[in-house]
Amino acid sequence: MNLVIVGAQWGDEGKGKMVDYLAENADIVVRFSGGANAGHTIMVHGDTFVLHLIPSGIISPDKIVVLGNGMVIEPSAMFEELTSLSVKGIDWEKRVIISDRAHLVLPDYKNEDMRIDEHRARPVGTTGRGIGVAYGKKASRDGIRIADLWDPVIWDSLSEANRNWLAPYKEKIASMKVNLADFMMANQDKNILLEGAQGALLDLDHGTYPYVSSGSSVSAGAATGAALGPRRIHSCLGVFKAYQTRVGNGPFPSEMLGDEHEALGAQLQKLGHEYGATTGRPRRIGYLDLVALRYSGWINSLDGFILSHLNLYDGFEAVSVCTAYELDGNRIDYFPSCTAELERIKPVLQAFPGWDGAVGAARCWEDMPEGARKFVEFIEDYTGVPVCGFSVGPLRGETFMRNEVWTAS
Ligand code: IMO
Ligand code: MG
C-alpha cells in the first residue's frame, strides 16, 4: 500500500518526525518534492538528525529510501548529509536510491536564487538553496537531470567549472540511480511511504503565490514526483501544528501581531523552538487557522490529520483558533486566491478553555485531557477530516495513532 504524508500548513509541521515514526511499517520511503530547502528534524537514539535531502526513513536501519524525480538535488549537499549520517552511525550504503529523472541544483543556482530574490519588488525570502532556479530551468526545459550526466552531448554543453564540480560525484551517483517508474512497478506489493516537503500553503499551485516554494508539496505531487500515478495512492495524511508558523515573507492571516498576540507568539516561539532548521531564521507565529486547514484538507484529499505541538498549550488558560476571516468588513470562510486580499484579512478568533492534565503525557486518545479532546473534535467537525494521530513531543515515543493508518481507505 502507498501512504502519502504532507505538510498541511506552511511547512515545519513535524513531517520528518512522523515519517520516521510511520517508516516502521514501510519497506520504502520516497521523498517526492523539494530540495535542500527542507529541514526535517528527527530526535531519536539520544541524537538529533536534521535532514534536508535524504528521506526521513533513513534513520530506520532496514529501509530503502528514494529521492524522487520531483526533487531538485544538489550532489554536494546530498553527500555532505550522507557523510554526517555515517558519522552518527547510520549505515546508508545500498539504501539510498535516486531517480534518474530528478533535476540537479548546480553551484551557481544558489547565488542566482539570492540575486533574483534581492531584486524582486517584494522578495519571497527564499532559503537561498537554488530551488526556484532549478525548478525554473526544469519548467523552461533547460534543466539538467541525473540521467543527463551520462549523455555526452549534454555533458559537453556544461561549463568546464560545472563539469569539474560534478565529476567527482558521477561514479557514486551511477551506483545509486534508478529508473523510478520501473523501480516502483517492481515494488508495487510493498508498503511505500511517500514523504512530502514544505506544505500545502507553500505549494506552487495551491499556496499563497508568489510567496511559495517551486515544487509540488500537495499530495498530488506524490503521483508525479514518485513516478506512481494517482490511482496508486491509497491514503493521504496531513500533519499540522496546534498553532501556525511561517518562515519567509508572504500573507499570514492568523499571524500573532499586536501587543497581546505578540507576547503569546514569543512564548510559543520559545516553547516550540521555532527557528528554521535550514536557515536558522525565526519563524513567524500565528493562531491555528481552520479556514486554511480545511482548504488544505480538500486540496490534499486528506484521509486524516496528524496533530503536532498541542502539548505546548498544556497549562494555558485558553487556546484560540481562527474560524473565519474578515475581509473589507465582510465575514468569509474560504481561503482567497488573491495575495492582496490575504494580506488585508483580519482573523476571527474563537477561544477554547485550556485543559487540566497534560497532552504531553498522553500516549493514547483516552489519555488526553477532556478539554483537549473537545478541542480536537471541534477541528474535526470544522474541517471534516478526522485527526488520526498525535505528536505530543519531539521524541519518537511521544507519538500515537488513534487508528491503523496502513490500511487503504
Ligand atoms: P520543510 O520541508 C518552511 C519557504 C521559504 C520561503 C519559501 C520559498 O522543512 O517543511 P525556497 O527556498 O523554497 O524557494 O523558499 O518557502 N520554505 C519553507 N518553509 N519549511 C520548509 O520546508 C520550507 N521550504 C521552503 O522560507 O518562504
Ligand atoms: Mg523545515
Short mmCIF file of C-alpha atoms in Angstrom, two decimals, residues 202-388:
data_model
loop_
_atom_site.label_atom_id
_atom_site.label_comp_id
_atom_site.label_asym_id
_atom_site.label_seq_id
_atom_site.Cartn_x
_atom_site.Cartn_y
_atom_site.Cartn_z
CA LEU A 202 3.80 26.73 0.02
CA ASP A 203 2.70 24.64 -2.99
CA LEU A 204 3.36 26.28 -6.35
CA ASP A 205 -0.28 25.91 -7.47
CA HIS A 206 -2.28 25.99 -4.26
CA GLY A 207 -0.14 28.08 -1.92
CA THR A 208 -0.02 31.81 -1.31
CA TYR A 209 1.55 32.56 -4.71
CA PRO A 210 4.03 34.15 -5.31
CA TYR A 211 5.12 33.60 -1.70
CA VAL A 212 5.53 29.88 -2.20
CA SER A 213 8.23 27.38 -2.99
CA SER A 214 8.57 25.98 -6.51
CA GLY A 215 7.76 22.32 -6.07
CA SER A 216 4.53 20.37 -5.74
CA SER A 217 4.08 19.97 -2.00
CA VAL A 218 0.48 18.72 -2.02
CA SER A 219 -0.40 15.02 -2.09
CA ALA A 220 -0.99 15.07 -5.86
CA GLY A 221 2.74 15.84 -6.15
CA ALA A 222 3.42 12.33 -4.86
CA ALA A 223 1.92 10.83 -8.00
CA THR A 224 4.19 12.75 -10.35
CA GLY A 225 7.19 13.17 -8.05
CA ALA A 226 7.42 9.50 -7.13
CA ALA A 227 6.51 8.01 -10.52
CA LEU A 228 3.48 6.01 -9.49
CA GLY A 229 0.29 7.64 -10.84
CA PRO A 230 -2.68 8.96 -8.81
CA ARG A 231 -4.66 5.72 -8.55
CA ARG A 232 -1.74 4.03 -6.80
CA ILE A 233 -2.09 6.35 -3.82
CA HIS A 234 -4.18 4.65 -1.19
CA SER A 235 -4.22 7.13 1.67
CA CYS A 236 -3.14 10.71 2.36
CA LEU A 237 -2.29 12.16 5.76
CA GLY A 238 -1.55 15.81 6.55
CA VAL A 239 0.49 16.98 9.51
CA PHE A 240 -0.43 20.29 11.20
CA LYS A 241 0.65 22.18 14.30
CA ALA A 242 -1.75 23.37 17.02
CA TYR A 243 -0.65 26.86 16.05
CA GLN A 244 0.72 28.10 12.77
CA THR A 245 4.21 29.13 11.63
CA ARG A 246 5.68 30.61 8.50
CA VAL A 247 9.31 31.33 7.55
CA GLY A 248 10.00 33.97 4.93
CA ASN A 249 7.63 36.57 3.54
CA GLY A 250 4.02 36.45 2.44
CA PRO A 251 0.50 36.78 3.79
CA PHE A 252 -0.30 35.13 7.11
CA PRO A 253 -3.94 35.88 8.06
CA SER A 254 -3.78 34.50 11.60
CA GLU A 255 -0.32 35.87 12.50
CA MET A 256 0.01 36.98 16.12
CA LEU A 257 0.55 40.69 15.65
CA GLY A 258 -0.04 43.50 18.15
CA ASP A 259 0.96 43.58 21.82
CA GLU A 260 -1.13 40.89 23.45
CA HIS A 261 -0.87 38.50 20.49
CA GLU A 262 2.85 39.09 20.02
CA ALA A 263 3.56 38.14 23.62
CA LEU A 264 1.80 34.82 23.04
CA GLY A 265 3.69 34.38 19.78
CA ALA A 266 7.00 34.97 21.54
CA GLN A 267 6.04 32.43 24.21
CA LEU A 268 5.15 29.77 21.61
CA GLN A 269 8.29 30.55 19.60
CA LYS A 270 10.38 29.83 22.67
CA LEU A 271 8.43 26.75 23.77
CA GLY A 272 8.41 25.28 20.27
CA HIS A 273 12.00 26.31 19.34
CA GLU A 274 10.52 27.91 16.27
CA TYR A 275 13.66 28.70 14.30
CA GLY A 276 14.24 27.43 10.77
CA ALA A 277 16.05 24.08 10.64
CA THR A 278 17.64 25.08 7.32
CA THR A 279 18.34 28.80 7.70
CA GLY A 280 18.04 29.42 11.46
CA ARG A 281 15.58 32.26 10.80
CA PRO A 282 12.95 32.85 13.50
CA ARG A 283 9.60 31.52 12.35
CA ARG A 284 6.59 33.84 12.37
CA ILE A 285 3.86 32.58 14.70
CA GLY A 286 0.08 32.64 14.34
CA TYR A 287 -3.10 31.09 15.64
CA LEU A 288 -4.19 27.78 14.16
CA ASP A 289 -6.08 28.79 11.03
CA LEU A 290 -9.00 26.43 10.47
CA VAL A 291 -10.09 28.16 7.26
CA ALA A 292 -6.68 27.38 5.75
CA LEU A 293 -6.65 23.90 7.31
CA ARG A 294 -10.00 22.96 5.74
CA TYR A 295 -8.68 24.21 2.38
CA SER A 296 -5.58 22.09 2.89
CA GLY A 297 -7.70 19.04 3.74
CA TRP A 298 -9.57 19.46 0.45
CA ILE A 299 -6.66 20.08 -1.93
CA ASN A 300 -4.73 17.16 -0.44
CA SER A 301 -7.79 14.85 -0.26
CA LEU A 302 -6.76 14.03 3.27
CA ASP A 303 -7.98 10.85 4.91
CA GLY A 304 -6.64 12.06 8.22
CA PHE A 305 -4.69 14.71 10.04
CA ILE A 306 -1.80 14.24 12.42
CA LEU A 307 -1.77 16.97 15.05
CA SER A 308 1.56 18.05 16.49
CA HIS A 309 2.61 20.51 19.22
CA LEU A 310 -0.76 20.51 21.04
CA ASN A 311 1.26 19.77 24.20
CA LEU A 312 2.68 23.30 24.01
CA TYR A 313 -0.71 24.58 25.13
CA ASP A 314 -0.64 22.45 28.32
CA GLY A 315 -1.18 24.79 31.27
CA PHE A 316 -2.65 27.60 29.16
CA GLU A 317 -5.90 29.16 30.40
CA ALA A 318 -7.33 29.44 26.92
CA VAL A 319 -6.48 28.39 23.39
CA SER A 320 -7.68 30.45 20.43
CA VAL A 321 -8.08 29.41 16.83
CA CYS A 322 -9.09 31.29 13.69
CA THR A 323 -12.50 30.14 12.47
CA ALA A 324 -13.29 32.77 9.82
CA TYR A 325 -11.79 35.79 8.10
CA GLU A 326 -12.94 39.37 7.96
CA LEU A 327 -12.23 40.87 4.56
CA ASP A 328 -13.13 44.53 3.97
CA GLY A 329 -15.86 44.35 6.62
CA ASN A 330 -17.34 41.07 5.35
CA ARG A 331 -17.02 37.74 7.04
CA ILE A 332 -15.74 34.96 4.77
CA ASP A 333 -14.87 31.34 5.44
CA TYR A 334 -12.86 30.43 2.33
CA PHE A 335 -9.14 30.81 1.60
CA PRO A 336 -8.78 33.62 -1.01
CA SER A 337 -6.53 33.27 -4.05
CA CYS A 338 -5.61 36.94 -4.23
CA THR A 339 -2.48 37.85 -2.25
CA ALA A 340 -3.66 41.42 -1.62
CA GLU A 341 -6.89 40.04 -0.12
CA LEU A 342 -4.98 37.58 2.05
CA GLU A 343 -2.89 40.49 3.29
CA ARG A 344 -5.99 42.55 4.22
CA ILE A 345 -7.70 39.74 6.14
CA LYS A 346 -8.30 40.04 9.85
CA PRO A 347 -8.70 36.73 11.67
CA VAL A 348 -11.93 35.96 13.54
CA LEU A 349 -10.79 34.12 16.65
CA GLN A 350 -12.66 31.65 18.82
CA ALA A 351 -11.31 30.89 22.30
CA PHE A 352 -11.48 27.45 23.90
CA PRO A 353 -10.87 26.85 27.60
CA GLY A 354 -7.50 25.29 28.44
CA TRP A 355 -7.38 21.83 30.00
CA ASP A 356 -6.36 20.16 33.22
CA GLY A 357 -3.73 17.49 32.71
CA ALA A 358 -1.02 17.18 30.12
CA VAL A 359 -1.36 16.36 26.44
CA GLY A 360 2.42 15.85 26.58
CA ALA A 361 1.95 12.87 28.90
CA ALA A 362 -0.74 11.19 26.75
CA ARG A 363 0.14 8.01 24.86
CA CYS A 364 -3.35 7.28 23.54
CA TRP A 365 -6.56 9.20 22.80
CA GLU A 366 -8.14 8.12 26.09
CA ASP A 367 -5.15 9.63 27.98
CA MET A 368 -5.80 13.06 26.52
CA PRO A 369 -7.33 15.68 28.84
CA GLU A 370 -11.04 16.09 28.13
CA GLY A 371 -10.68 19.76 27.15
CA ALA A 372 -8.01 18.83 24.61
CA ARG A 373 -10.24 16.12 23.16
CA LYS A 374 -13.11 18.63 22.77
CA PHE A 375 -10.69 20.99 21.03
CA VAL A 376 -9.66 18.22 18.63
CA GLU A 377 -13.28 17.26 17.96
CA PHE A 378 -14.06 20.87 17.06
CA ILE A 379 -11.23 20.81 14.50
CA GLU A 380 -12.56 17.55 13.04
CA ASP A 381 -16.11 18.94 12.76
CA TYR A 382 -14.88 22.16 11.20
CA THR A 383 -12.59 20.57 8.62
CA GLY A 384 -14.47 17.32 8.00
CA VAL A 385 -11.20 15.41 8.41
CA PRO A 386 -10.51 13.07 11.34
CA VAL A 387 -7.42 13.63 13.46
CA CYS A 388 -5.93 10.15 13.39
#
